[in-house]
């Protein structure tokens, strides 16, 4: 298996181009199933997960071609409505084809995604929402079968928790339903807004973008659209935290600053200098006399649905708090098992203990981490280990980096341009 080797202790300086958001690209790719014709999507990151989604669209009869960050997709003739287990098990976001297939073909058979490292990840909210729209669902040999006779019918539904892909799936199911659909307690993530903009460009009539109450007026049909994936706020946040951990000064080009307000606030409290600019975000770590790095204040964090602190940046922020001057409490409220990075960080010299859904991080100062061989367990835990390795003294070897390659485009190359000593060793 491929490994990342990092020589830590160097500051990061320069500019890095932020790629399109993985968690926006995936629903936008799935939405191309809603209408025949040629869809053009710009700023699509080339990741393991987007390649899996394109393979899934191909399995369903779609045809696509990539030209740099632009992907052209044609779903004129769908030849199937099944998302097979061997694809879904590698990427749970495959469930996002349920809504569009129900809307387009009235039928879908999708493997249950099963759990993953960070939690059980059920899709009960998705299924209850479809049933509210007149869909009959059944579970057969690990697959969800969903079927509707004729058009879906609009109705009102309420999410017990603001599920991101649940909101996206129901939007895609409701756009051509008979009548109006109201989704209460909807997710407000920017990636949901990106999908709403694409669907409205295709002829849908969705109101309430960026709010927790969405209204979908059903239309007869949709047409293919040209749209762009928004910049990845989680990639940008990961690099912001890396600068805080390593020192230096970096411009994160093209990220949308307001999408990172919660993290920016926390990093300013840690002592970082953050300048919001038209062309992106400038992040700098102040140096004290003798060019040594500023001491990091310990700051508590509780993960929340957007616009709160993102759960997808929790592991990365924890690596930073391991180097702070005090004790930070990190409370994970979204997923039940998103502390897999703790054991690996402790092997690098961190002092973190887990108490239920809270991690108590006893910061040991900037020179506390030392390089070690560690293992990636999930996408964001991998990013946390990269940050720790960049800041630690000595060499860090991260195995199972296929996790990292699911969600970060050219991470080693981007970090090398910022002065990091990091390279990939292929098995
Ligand atoms: C999306 O996952 C993201 N993935 C996740 O990013 C992100 O961590 C998560 O939202 C929360 O922000 C994509 O957008 C592809 P949820 P999703 O449904 O939609 C529970 C990454 O690292 N729930 O908002 O699957 C669920 O168990 C990934 O890029 C149900 O109980 O998350 C969780 O506790 C990881 N039943 C909470 O709701 C359901 O039917 C929020 O989950 C659905 C969700």
Tab-separated table of C-alpha atoms and ligand atoms in Angstrom:
chain	number	residue	atom	x	y	z
A	1	UNK	CA	0.000	0.000	0.000
A	2	UNK	CA	1.163	3.525	-0.754
A	3	UNK	CA	2.727	5.592	2.018
A	4	UNK	CA	3.337	9.289	2.582
A	5	UNK	CA	6.747	10.161	4.060
A	6	UNK	CA	7.067	13.551	5.767
A	7	UNK	CA	10.143	15.298	7.220
A	8	UNK	CA	8.527	17.691	9.708
A	9	UNK	CA	9.481	21.039	11.214
A	10	UNK	CA	9.384	23.350	8.202
A	11	UNK	CA	7.128	26.429	7.790
A	12	UNK	CA	4.648	26.668	4.892
A	13	UNK	CA	4.973	29.677	2.597
A	14	UNK	CA	3.429	30.701	-0.721
A	15	UNK	CA	0.090	30.178	-2.479
A	16	UNK	CA	-2.117	27.115	-2.907
A	17	UNK	CA	-5.039	26.754	-5.332
A	18	UNK	CA	-8.123	25.375	-3.599
A	19	UNK	CA	-9.886	22.676	-5.680
A	20	UNK	CA	-13.596	22.112	-6.218
A	21	UNK	CA	-15.460	20.687	-3.223
A	22	UNK	CA	-15.723	16.881	-3.062
A	23	UNK	CA	-19.013	17.127	-1.155
A	24	UNK	CA	-20.495	19.430	-3.772
A	25	UNK	CA	-19.159	17.573	-6.828
A	26	UNK	CA	-20.756	14.276	-5.753
A	27	UNK	CA	-24.402	15.494	-5.608
A	28	UNK	CA	-23.902	17.623	-8.738
A	29	UNK	CA	-22.627	14.565	-10.650
A	30	UNK	CA	-25.615	12.529	-9.409
A	31	UNK	CA	-28.001	15.314	-10.499
A	32	UNK	CA	-26.986	14.816	-14.143
A	33	UNK	CA	-29.213	11.699	-14.039
A	34	UNK	CA	-32.252	13.970	-13.767
A	35	UNK	CA	-32.200	15.197	-17.370
A	36	UNK	CA	-31.014	13.959	-20.799
A	37	UNK	CA	-28.615	16.039	-22.871
A	38	UNK	CA	-25.047	17.173	-22.215
A	39	UNK	CA	-24.317	18.538	-18.744
A	40	UNK	CA	-21.128	20.586	-18.316
A	41	UNK	CA	-19.617	20.742	-14.822
A	42	UNK	CA	-16.615	22.990	-14.163
A	43	UNK	CA	-14.113	22.807	-11.269
A	44	UNK	CA	-14.699	19.085	-10.649
A	45	UNK	CA	-11.814	17.792	-8.494
A	46	UNK	CA	-10.062	14.633	-9.709
A	47	UNK	CA	-10.361	12.432	-6.608
A	48	UNK	CA	-10.915	8.778	-5.787
A	49	UNK	CA	-14.532	9.603	-4.823
A	50	UNK	CA	-15.370	11.611	-7.955
A	51	UNK	CA	-13.863	8.820	-10.089
A	52	UNK	CA	-16.105	6.344	-8.249
A	53	UNK	CA	-19.190	8.496	-8.889
A	54	UNK	CA	-18.316	8.805	-12.609
A	55	UNK	CA	-17.897	5.015	-12.762
A	56	UNK	CA	-21.314	4.626	-11.136
A	57	UNK	CA	-22.898	6.983	-13.694
A	58	UNK	CA	-21.247	4.926	-16.436
A	59	UNK	CA	-22.695	1.739	-14.894
A	60	UNK	CA	-26.124	3.352	-15.130
A	61	UNK	CA	-25.630	4.196	-18.825
A	62	UNK	CA	-24.112	7.653	-18.610
A	63	UNK	CA	-21.231	8.742	-20.838
A	64	UNK	CA	-18.634	11.302	-19.732
A	65	UNK	CA	-15.349	12.889	-20.645
A	66	UNK	CA	-12.991	14.998	-18.563
A	67	UNK	CA	-11.048	17.967	-19.935
A	68	UNK	CA	-8.945	19.253	-17.038
A	69	UNK	CA	-11.384	20.298	-14.287
A	70	UNK	CA	-14.359	20.332	-16.693
A	71	UNK	CA	-16.468	17.179	-17.029
A	72	UNK	CA	-19.089	16.735	-19.771
A	73	UNK	CA	-21.764	14.139	-18.977
A	74	UNK	CA	-24.555	12.750	-21.146
A	75	UNK	CA	-27.304	10.636	-19.563
A	76	UNK	CA	-29.618	10.426	-22.601
A	77	UNK	CA	-30.035	6.684	-22.383
A	78	UNK	CA	-30.048	5.156	-18.928
A	79	UNK	CA	-29.430	1.413	-19.207
A	80	UNK	CA	-29.809	0.514	-15.553
A	81	UNK	CA	-30.995	1.683	-12.153
A	82	UNK	CA	-28.796	-0.305	-9.828
A	83	UNK	CA	-25.843	0.907	-7.731
A	84	UNK	CA	-23.871	-2.279	-6.982
A	85	UNK	CA	-22.374	-3.155	-3.600
A	86	UNK	CA	-18.781	-3.172	-4.859
A	87	UNK	CA	-19.112	0.514	-5.748
A	88	UNK	CA	-21.278	1.652	-2.829
A	89	UNK	CA	-19.022	-0.033	-0.244
A	90	UNK	CA	-16.137	2.188	-1.398
A	91	UNK	CA	-18.196	5.379	-1.364
A	92	UNK	CA	-21.407	5.745	0.664
A	93	UNK	CA	-22.322	8.908	-1.222
A	94	UNK	CA	-23.407	6.530	-4.024
A	95	UNK	CA	-26.806	6.646	-2.278
A	96	UNK	CA	-27.175	10.063	-3.921
A	97	UNK	CA	-28.333	8.326	-7.121
A	98	UNK	CA	-31.547	7.181	-5.384
A	99	UNK	CA	-33.355	10.515	-5.667
A	100	UNK	CA	-32.527	11.255	-9.312
A	101	UNK	CA	-33.265	7.669	-10.452
A	102	UNK	CA	-36.674	7.757	-8.734
A	103	UNK	CA	-37.443	11.054	-10.377
A	104	UNK	CA	-36.192	10.024	-13.849
A	105	UNK	CA	-37.095	6.305	-13.960
A	106	UNK	CA	-39.448	5.658	-11.034
A	107	UNK	CA	-37.205	2.871	-9.772
A	108	UNK	CA	-33.822	2.401	-8.082
A	109	UNK	CA	-31.935	-0.476	-6.499
A	110	UNK	CA	-29.019	0.698	-4.401
A	111	UNK	CA	-26.813	-1.302	-2.072
A	112	UNK	CA	-27.133	-0.211	1.537
A	113	UNK	CA	-23.896	1.695	2.179
A	114	UNK	CA	-23.217	-0.006	5.490
A	115	UNK	CA	-21.262	1.684	8.202
A	116	UNK	CA	-17.822	3.173	7.907
A	117	UNK	CA	-14.978	3.997	10.259
A	118	UNK	CA	-16.707	7.078	11.686
A	119	UNK	CA	-20.132	5.653	12.383
A	120	UNK	CA	-23.179	3.589	11.442
A	121	UNK	CA	-24.205	6.208	8.826
A	122	UNK	CA	-27.835	5.002	8.357
A	123	UNK	CA	-30.036	6.361	5.576
A	124	UNK	CA	-33.410	6.103	7.357
A	125	UNK	CA	-34.115	9.834	6.905
A	126	UNK	CA	-33.644	9.417	3.142
A	127	UNK	CA	-36.048	6.449	2.971
A	128	UNK	CA	-38.713	8.067	5.179
A	129	UNK	CA	-38.580	11.143	2.974
A	130	UNK	CA	-39.009	9.105	-0.225
A	131	UNK	CA	-41.978	7.246	1.309
A	132	UNK	CA	-43.565	10.598	2.135
A	133	UNK	CA	-43.354	11.383	-1.591
A	134	UNK	CA	-45.239	8.186	-2.486
A	135	UNK	CA	-42.283	5.828	-2.958
A	136	UNK	CA	-42.485	2.175	-1.835
A	137	UNK	CA	-39.173	0.997	-0.369
A	138	UNK	CA	-38.022	-2.472	0.657
A	139	UNK	CA	-34.748	-4.000	1.857
A	140	UNK	CA	-33.648	-7.154	-0.019
A	141	UNK	CA	-30.262	-8.875	0.509
A	142	UNK	CA	-28.537	-5.685	1.595
A	143	UNK	CA	-30.099	-3.587	-1.170
A	144	UNK	CA	-32.693	-0.842	-0.980
A	145	UNK	CA	-35.381	-1.230	-3.655
A	146	UNK	CA	-37.387	1.939	-4.233
A	147	UNK	CA	-40.281	2.187	-6.660
A	148	UNK	CA	-43.026	4.694	-7.488
A	149	UNK	CA	-45.908	4.276	-9.949
A	150	UNK	CA	-46.142	7.415	-12.055
A	151	UNK	CA	-44.913	10.740	-10.662
A	152	UNK	CA	-43.816	11.317	-7.077
A	153	UNK	CA	-46.257	13.500	-5.184
A	154	UNK	CA	-45.186	16.588	-3.239
A	155	UNK	CA	-45.586	16.610	0.545
A	156	UNK	CA	-44.045	18.041	3.722
A	157	UNK	CA	-41.255	16.270	5.592
A	158	UNK	CA	-39.221	17.047	8.694
A	159	UNK	CA	-35.647	15.774	9.254
A	160	UNK	CA	-34.867	14.696	12.831
A	161	UNK	CA	-31.306	15.899	12.117
A	162	UNK	CA	-30.249	18.181	9.225
A	163	UNK	CA	-28.822	15.394	7.039
A	164	UNK	CA	-26.649	16.787	4.202
A	165	UNK	CA	-27.045	13.951	1.667
A	166	UNK	CA	-30.568	13.323	2.978
A	167	UNK	CA	-31.531	16.888	2.034
A	168	UNK	CA	-29.789	16.548	-1.329
A	169	UNK	CA	-31.467	13.203	-2.121
A	170	UNK	CA	-34.935	14.522	-1.284
A	171	UNK	CA	-34.408	17.696	-3.325
A	172	UNK	CA	-33.505	15.598	-6.371
A	173	UNK	CA	-36.537	13.354	-5.822
A	174	UNK	CA	-38.938	16.288	-5.404
A	175	UNK	CA	-37.967	18.559	-8.323
A	176	UNK	CA	-40.395	16.875	-10.792
A	177	UNK	CA	-42.963	15.680	-8.245
A	178	UNK	CA	-46.655	16.522	-8.644
A	179	UNK	CA	-47.275	19.588	-6.447
A	180	UNK	CA	-45.120	21.249	-3.808
A	181	UNK	CA	-42.686	19.716	-1.317
A	182	UNK	CA	-41.557	21.345	1.936
A	183	UNK	CA	-38.386	20.087	3.648
A	184	UNK	CA	-38.139	21.253	7.276
A	185	UNK	CA	-34.914	21.132	9.306
A	186	UNK	CA	-32.987	20.834	6.038
A	187	UNK	CA	-29.168	20.982	5.927
A	188	UNK	CA	-27.787	24.461	5.166
A	189	UNK	CA	-24.297	23.452	4.044
A	190	UNK	CA	-22.899	25.463	1.081
A	191	UNK	CA	-22.725	22.198	-0.891
A	192	UNK	CA	-26.547	21.913	-0.640
A	193	UNK	CA	-26.765	25.477	-1.995
A	194	UNK	CA	-24.491	24.529	-4.897
A	195	UNK	CA	-26.905	21.707	-5.785
A	196	UNK	CA	-29.948	24.008	-5.483
A	197	UNK	CA	-28.326	26.471	-7.890
A	198	UNK	CA	-27.622	23.670	-10.395
A	199	UNK	CA	-31.167	22.267	-10.140
A	200	UNK	CA	-32.717	25.729	-10.627
A	201	UNK	CA	-30.447	26.236	-13.655
A	202	UNK	CA	-31.902	22.964	-15.007
A	203	UNK	CA	-35.433	24.394	-14.659
A	204	UNK	CA	-36.350	23.390	-11.108
A	205	UNK	CA	-38.170	25.824	-8.798
A	206	UNK	CA	-36.539	25.573	-5.366
A	207	UNK	CA	-36.843	28.344	-2.745
A	208	UNK	CA	-35.114	28.804	0.629
A	209	UNK	CA	-31.461	28.239	-0.347
A	210	UNK	CA	-29.095	28.523	2.667
A	211	UNK	CA	-32.036	28.191	5.092
A	212	UNK	CA	-33.336	25.146	7.015
A	213	UNK	CA	-36.715	25.359	5.281
A	214	UNK	CA	-36.795	24.474	1.583
A	215	UNK	CA	-39.766	24.618	-0.789
A	216	UNK	CA	-39.757	22.705	-4.082
A	217	UNK	CA	-42.476	23.497	-6.653
A	218	UNK	CA	-42.621	20.406	-8.893
A	219	UNK	CA	-42.056	20.981	-12.648
A	220	UNK	CA	-42.754	18.727	-15.659
A	221	UNK	CA	-39.184	18.207	-16.775
A	222	UNK	CA	-35.623	19.458	-16.441
A	223	UNK	CA	-32.940	20.183	-19.036
A	224	UNK	CA	-29.174	19.657	-19.001
A	225	UNK	CA	-27.170	22.518	-17.479
A	226	UNK	CA	-23.725	24.080	-17.308
A	227	UNK	CA	-22.568	24.841	-13.771
A	228	UNK	CA	-19.487	25.019	-11.518
A	229	UNK	CA	-18.516	23.212	-8.314
A	230	UNK	CA	-17.826	25.603	-5.403
A	231	UNK	CA	-14.338	25.655	-3.796
A	232	UNK	CA	-13.706	23.027	-1.107
A	233	UNK	CA	-14.039	24.671	2.326
A	234	UNK	CA	-12.773	21.535	4.070
A	235	UNK	CA	-9.629	21.373	1.921
A	236	UNK	CA	-9.072	25.096	2.575
A	237	UNK	CA	-9.647	24.645	6.314
A	238	UNK	CA	-7.199	21.762	6.373
A	239	UNK	CA	-4.448	23.981	4.906
A	240	UNK	CA	-5.328	26.829	7.297
A	241	UNK	CA	-4.792	24.494	10.242
A	242	UNK	CA	-1.549	23.211	8.676
A	243	UNK	CA	-0.166	26.794	8.589
A	244	UNK	CA	-1.148	27.236	12.242
A	245	UNK	CA	0.687	24.006	13.072
A	246	UNK	CA	3.855	24.608	11.028
A	247	UNK	CA	4.162	28.385	10.937
A	248	UNK	CA	4.589	30.529	7.835
A	249	UNK	CA	2.213	32.486	5.600
A	250	UNK	CA	-0.020	31.085	2.867
A	251	UNK	CA	-2.655	32.473	0.479
A	252	UNK	CA	-5.471	29.945	-0.075
A	253	UNK	CA	-6.518	31.024	-3.548
A	254	UNK	CA	-10.223	31.082	-4.502
A	255	UNK	CA	-11.646	29.732	-1.235
A	256	UNK	CA	-14.900	31.410	-0.119
A	257	UNK	CA	-14.076	33.059	3.227
A	258	UNK	CA	-17.633	33.139	4.604
A	259	UNK	CA	-17.790	29.328	4.313
A	260	UNK	CA	-14.950	29.149	6.857
A	261	UNK	CA	-16.208	31.654	9.443
A	262	UNK	CA	-16.417	29.139	12.305
A	263	UNK	CA	-12.848	27.870	11.801
A	264	UNK	CA	-11.434	31.366	11.226
A	265	UNK	CA	-12.876	32.482	14.562
A	266	UNK	CA	-11.266	29.544	16.386
A	267	UNK	CA	-7.872	30.049	14.688
A	268	UNK	CA	-7.855	33.760	15.549
A	269	UNK	CA	-8.460	32.758	19.199
A	270	UNK	CA	-5.459	30.403	18.885
A	271	UNK	CA	-3.353	33.421	17.830
A	272	UNK	CA	-3.366	33.145	14.013
A	273	UNK	CA	-3.529	36.165	11.681
A	274	UNK	CA	-6.319	35.664	9.112
A	275	UNK	CA	-7.039	38.169	6.339
A	276	UNK	CA	-10.168	37.668	4.193
A	277	UNK	CA	-9.507	38.843	0.637
A	278	UNK	CA	-11.336	38.904	-2.681
A	279	UNK	CA	-8.956	36.291	-4.137
A	280	UNK	CA	-9.023	33.991	-1.105
A	281	UNK	CA	-7.825	33.735	2.478
A	282	UNK	CA	-4.392	34.819	3.753
A	283	UNK	CA	-3.279	32.874	6.853
A	284	UNK	CA	-0.132	33.725	8.829
A	285	UNK	CA	1.408	32.445	12.027
A	286	UNK	CA	2.994	35.351	13.935
A	287	UNK	CA	6.626	34.894	14.850
A	288	UNK	CA	8.082	36.111	18.109
A	289	UNK	CA	11.655	37.286	18.712
A	290	UNK	CA	14.182	34.971	17.162
A	291	UNK	CA	11.688	33.789	14.532
A	292	UNK	CA	10.251	31.111	16.775
A	293	UNK	CA	6.556	30.352	16.331
A	294	UNK	CA	3.916	32.004	18.507
A	295	UNK	CA	2.558	29.858	21.327
A	296	UNK	CA	-0.852	28.374	20.499
A	297	UNK	CA	-3.774	29.154	22.808
A	298	UNK	CA	-5.959	26.141	23.667
A	299	UNK	CA	-9.461	26.603	22.280
A	300	UNK	CA	-12.531	24.382	22.884
A	301	UNK	CA	-14.574	23.201	19.880
A	302	UNK	CA	-18.016	21.605	19.492
A	303	UNK	CA	-18.882	20.296	16.048
A	304	UNK	CA	-22.249	21.427	14.672
A	305	UNK	CA	-24.170	21.428	11.381
A	306	UNK	CA	-23.315	24.413	9.147
A	307	UNK	CA	-22.692	27.259	9.955
A	308	UNK	CA	-21.219	25.733	13.132
A	309	UNK	CA	-17.746	24.219	13.380
A	310	UNK	CA	-17.580	21.434	10.737
A	311	UNK	CA	-17.169	17.841	11.897
A	312	UNK	CA	-14.947	17.376	8.820
A	313	UNK	CA	-12.333	19.685	10.401
A	314	UNK	CA	-12.473	18.187	13.913
A	315	UNK	CA	-9.598	15.735	13.494
A	316	UNK	CA	-7.352	18.356	11.904
A	317	UNK	CA	-8.046	20.888	14.678
A	318	UNK	CA	-7.330	18.243	17.298
A	319	UNK	CA	-3.814	17.755	15.885
A	320	UNK	CA	-3.289	21.507	16.306
A	321	UNK	CA	-4.561	21.524	19.902
A	322	UNK	CA	-2.084	18.758	20.736
A	323	UNK	CA	0.618	21.441	20.267
A	324	UNK	CA	-1.148	24.169	22.255
A	325	UNK	CA	-0.180	25.541	25.677
A	326	UNK	CA	-3.196	24.358	27.671
A	327	UNK	CA	-6.125	21.912	27.642
A	328	UNK	CA	-8.780	21.934	24.915
A	329	UNK	CA	-12.090	20.018	24.962
A	330	UNK	CA	-13.227	18.784	21.550
A	331	UNK	CA	-16.870	17.684	21.510
A	332	UNK	CA	-17.960	15.642	18.461
A	333	UNK	CA	-21.762	15.828	18.198
A	334	UNK	CA	-22.352	14.604	14.621
A	335	UNK	CA	-20.762	11.141	14.390
A	336	UNK	CA	-20.440	8.524	17.108
A	337	UNK	CA	-16.964	7.263	16.278
A	338	UNK	CA	-14.935	10.089	14.831
A	339	UNK	CA	-11.928	9.837	17.174
A	340	UNK	CA	-9.958	7.156	15.291
A	341	UNK	CA	-7.067	9.630	14.891
A	342	UNK	CA	-6.566	9.942	18.678
A	343	UNK	CA	-4.539	6.737	19.131
A	344	UNK	CA	-2.265	7.642	16.212
A	345	UNK	CA	-1.742	11.223	17.446
A	346	UNK	CA	-0.865	9.868	20.903
A	347	UNK	CA	1.776	7.659	19.280
A	348	UNK	CA	3.360	10.892	18.011
A	349	UNK	CA	3.542	12.322	21.529
A	350	UNK	CA	0.102	13.895	21.947
A	351	UNK	CA	-1.730	13.565	25.271
A	352	UNK	CA	-5.399	13.029	24.391
A	353	UNK	CA	-8.012	11.083	26.347
A	354	UNK	CA	-11.538	10.261	25.164
A	355	UNK	CA	-14.513	10.681	27.489
A	356	UNK	CA	-17.630	9.621	25.545
A	357	UNK	CA	-18.219	12.144	22.754
A	358	UNK	CA	-15.541	14.473	24.135
A	359	UNK	CA	-11.764	14.379	23.672
A	360	UNK	CA	-9.632	16.079	26.335
A	361	UNK	CA	-6.512	17.385	24.579
A	362	UNK	CA	-3.705	18.331	26.975
A	363	UNK	CA	-1.521	20.536	24.818
A	364	UNK	CA	2.201	19.910	25.257
A	365	UNK	CA	3.559	22.883	23.334
A	366	UNK	CA	4.868	23.334	19.835
A	367	UNK	CA	7.810	20.936	20.180
A	368	UNK	CA	5.795	18.091	21.650
A	369	UNK	CA	5.150	15.904	18.611
A	370	UNK	CA	7.732	13.552	17.136
A	371	UNK	CA	7.589	11.686	13.863
A	372	UNK	CA	6.458	8.033	13.822
A	373	UNK	CA	4.983	5.380	11.504
A	374	UNK	CA	1.178	5.848	11.711
A	375	UNK	CA	-1.875	4.456	9.933
A	376	UNK	CA	-4.707	6.379	8.277
A	377	UNK	CA	-8.176	5.100	9.239
A	378	UNK	CA	-10.529	7.496	7.445
A	379	UNK	CA	-10.389	10.545	5.196
A	380	UNK	CA	-10.168	13.356	7.734
A	381	UNK	CA	-8.122	11.357	10.258
A	382	UNK	CA	-5.528	11.002	7.459
A	383	UNK	CA	-5.435	14.799	7.089
A	384	UNK	CA	-4.955	15.118	10.837
A	385	UNK	CA	-1.895	12.840	10.673
A	386	UNK	CA	-0.446	14.825	7.751
A	387	UNK	CA	-0.724	18.044	9.812
A	388	UNK	CA	0.901	16.380	12.823
A	389	UNK	CA	3.685	14.970	10.624
A	390	UNK	CA	4.360	18.370	9.017
A	391	UNK	CA	4.802	19.929	12.471
A	392	UNK	CA	6.568	17.062	14.241
A	393	UNK	CA	10.322	16.736	14.563
A	394	UNK	CA	11.683	13.872	12.512
A	395	UNK	CA	10.111	11.522	9.994
A	396	UNK	CA	6.465	10.449	9.835
A	397	UNK	CA	5.301	7.617	7.572
A	398	UNK	CA	1.530	7.461	6.969
A	399	UNK	CA	0.223	4.182	5.554
A	400	UNK	CA	-3.167	3.475	3.877
A	401	UNK	CA	-3.192	6.881	2.232
A	402	UNK	CA	-5.928	5.755	-0.167
A	403	UNK	CA	-8.191	7.247	2.520
A	404	UNK	CA	-6.563	10.647	1.973
A	405	UNK	CA	-6.781	10.409	-1.816
A	406	UNK	CA	-10.582	10.107	-1.590
A	407	UNK	CA	-10.919	13.771	-0.710
A	408	UNK	CA	-7.724	15.793	-1.288
A	409	UNK	CA	-6.544	16.594	-4.826
A	410	UNK	CA	-2.720	16.474	-5.252
A	411	UNK	CA	-2.129	17.110	-1.542
A	412	UNK	CA	1.567	16.120	-1.511
A	413	UNK	CA	2.300	18.272	-4.590
A	414	UNK	CA	0.441	21.264	-3.126
A	415	UNK	CA	2.346	20.945	0.153
A	416	UNK	CA	5.667	20.591	-1.683
A	417	UNK	CA	5.023	23.931	-3.436
A	418	UNK	CA	4.606	25.427	0.044
A	419	UNK	CA	8.012	24.131	1.107
A	420	UNK	CA	7.040	20.945	2.898
A	421	UNK	CA	9.283	17.915	2.656
A	422	UNK	CA	6.667	15.279	1.775
A	423	UNK	CA	6.626	12.551	-0.838
A	424	UNK	CA	4.632	9.479	-1.735
A	425	UNK	CA	6.208	6.021	-1.731
A	426	UNK	CA	4.294	3.573	-3.883
A	427	UNK	CA	4.204	-0.004	-2.594
B	1	LIG	C1	-22.156	14.495	4.658
B	1	LIG	O1	-22.329	13.143	5.038
B	1	LIG	C2	-20.719	14.609	4.173
B	1	LIG	N1	-20.529	13.738	3.009
B	1	LIG	C3	-19.771	14.200	5.315
B	1	LIG	O2	-18.430	14.390	4.845
B	1	LIG	C4	-20.013	15.130	6.496
B	1	LIG	O3	-19.186	14.745	7.566
B	1	LIG	C5	-21.492	15.064	6.916
B	1	LIG	O4	-22.339	15.364	5.786
B	1	LIG	C6	-21.822	16.034	8.034
B	1	LIG	O5	-21.507	17.321	7.639
B	1	LIG	C7	-20.985	14.162	1.799
B	1	LIG	O6	-21.575	15.223	1.669
B	1	LIG	C8	-20.744	13.241	0.646
B	1	LIG	P1	-25.407	13.442	7.462
B	1	LIG	P2	-23.816	12.581	5.319
B	1	LIG	O7	-26.498	12.691	6.793
B	1	LIG	O8	-24.810	13.286	4.494
B	1	LIG	C9	-27.233	10.842	10.975
B	1	LIG	C10	-16.187	13.817	4.525
B	1	LIG	O9	-15.267	13.638	5.342
B	1	LIG	N2	-28.153	10.335	9.959
B	1	LIG	O10	-25.457	14.928	7.467
B	1	LIG	O11	-23.757	11.091	5.229
B	1	LIG	C11	-25.795	10.420	10.704
B	1	LIG	O12	-25.533	9.145	11.242
B	1	LIG	C12	-17.560	13.236	4.781
B	1	LIG	O13	-16.075	14.500	3.465
B	1	LIG	C13	-29.127	9.426	10.331
B	1	LIG	O14	-29.229	9.029	11.484
B	1	LIG	O15	-24.022	12.999	6.831
B	1	LIG	C14	-24.997	11.503	11.381
B	1	LIG	O16	-24.895	11.200	12.759
B	1	LIG	C15	-17.595	12.394	6.053
B	1	LIG	N3	-29.974	8.955	9.376
B	1	LIG	C16	-25.866	12.758	11.203
B	1	LIG	O17	-27.193	12.274	10.904
B	1	LIG	C17	-29.909	9.374	8.071
B	1	LIG	O18	-30.723	8.937	7.234
B	1	LIG	C18	-25.447	13.682	10.074
B	1	LIG	O19	-25.247	12.865	8.943
B	1	LIG	C19	-28.893	10.297	7.719
B	1	LIG	C20	-28.045	10.768	8.687
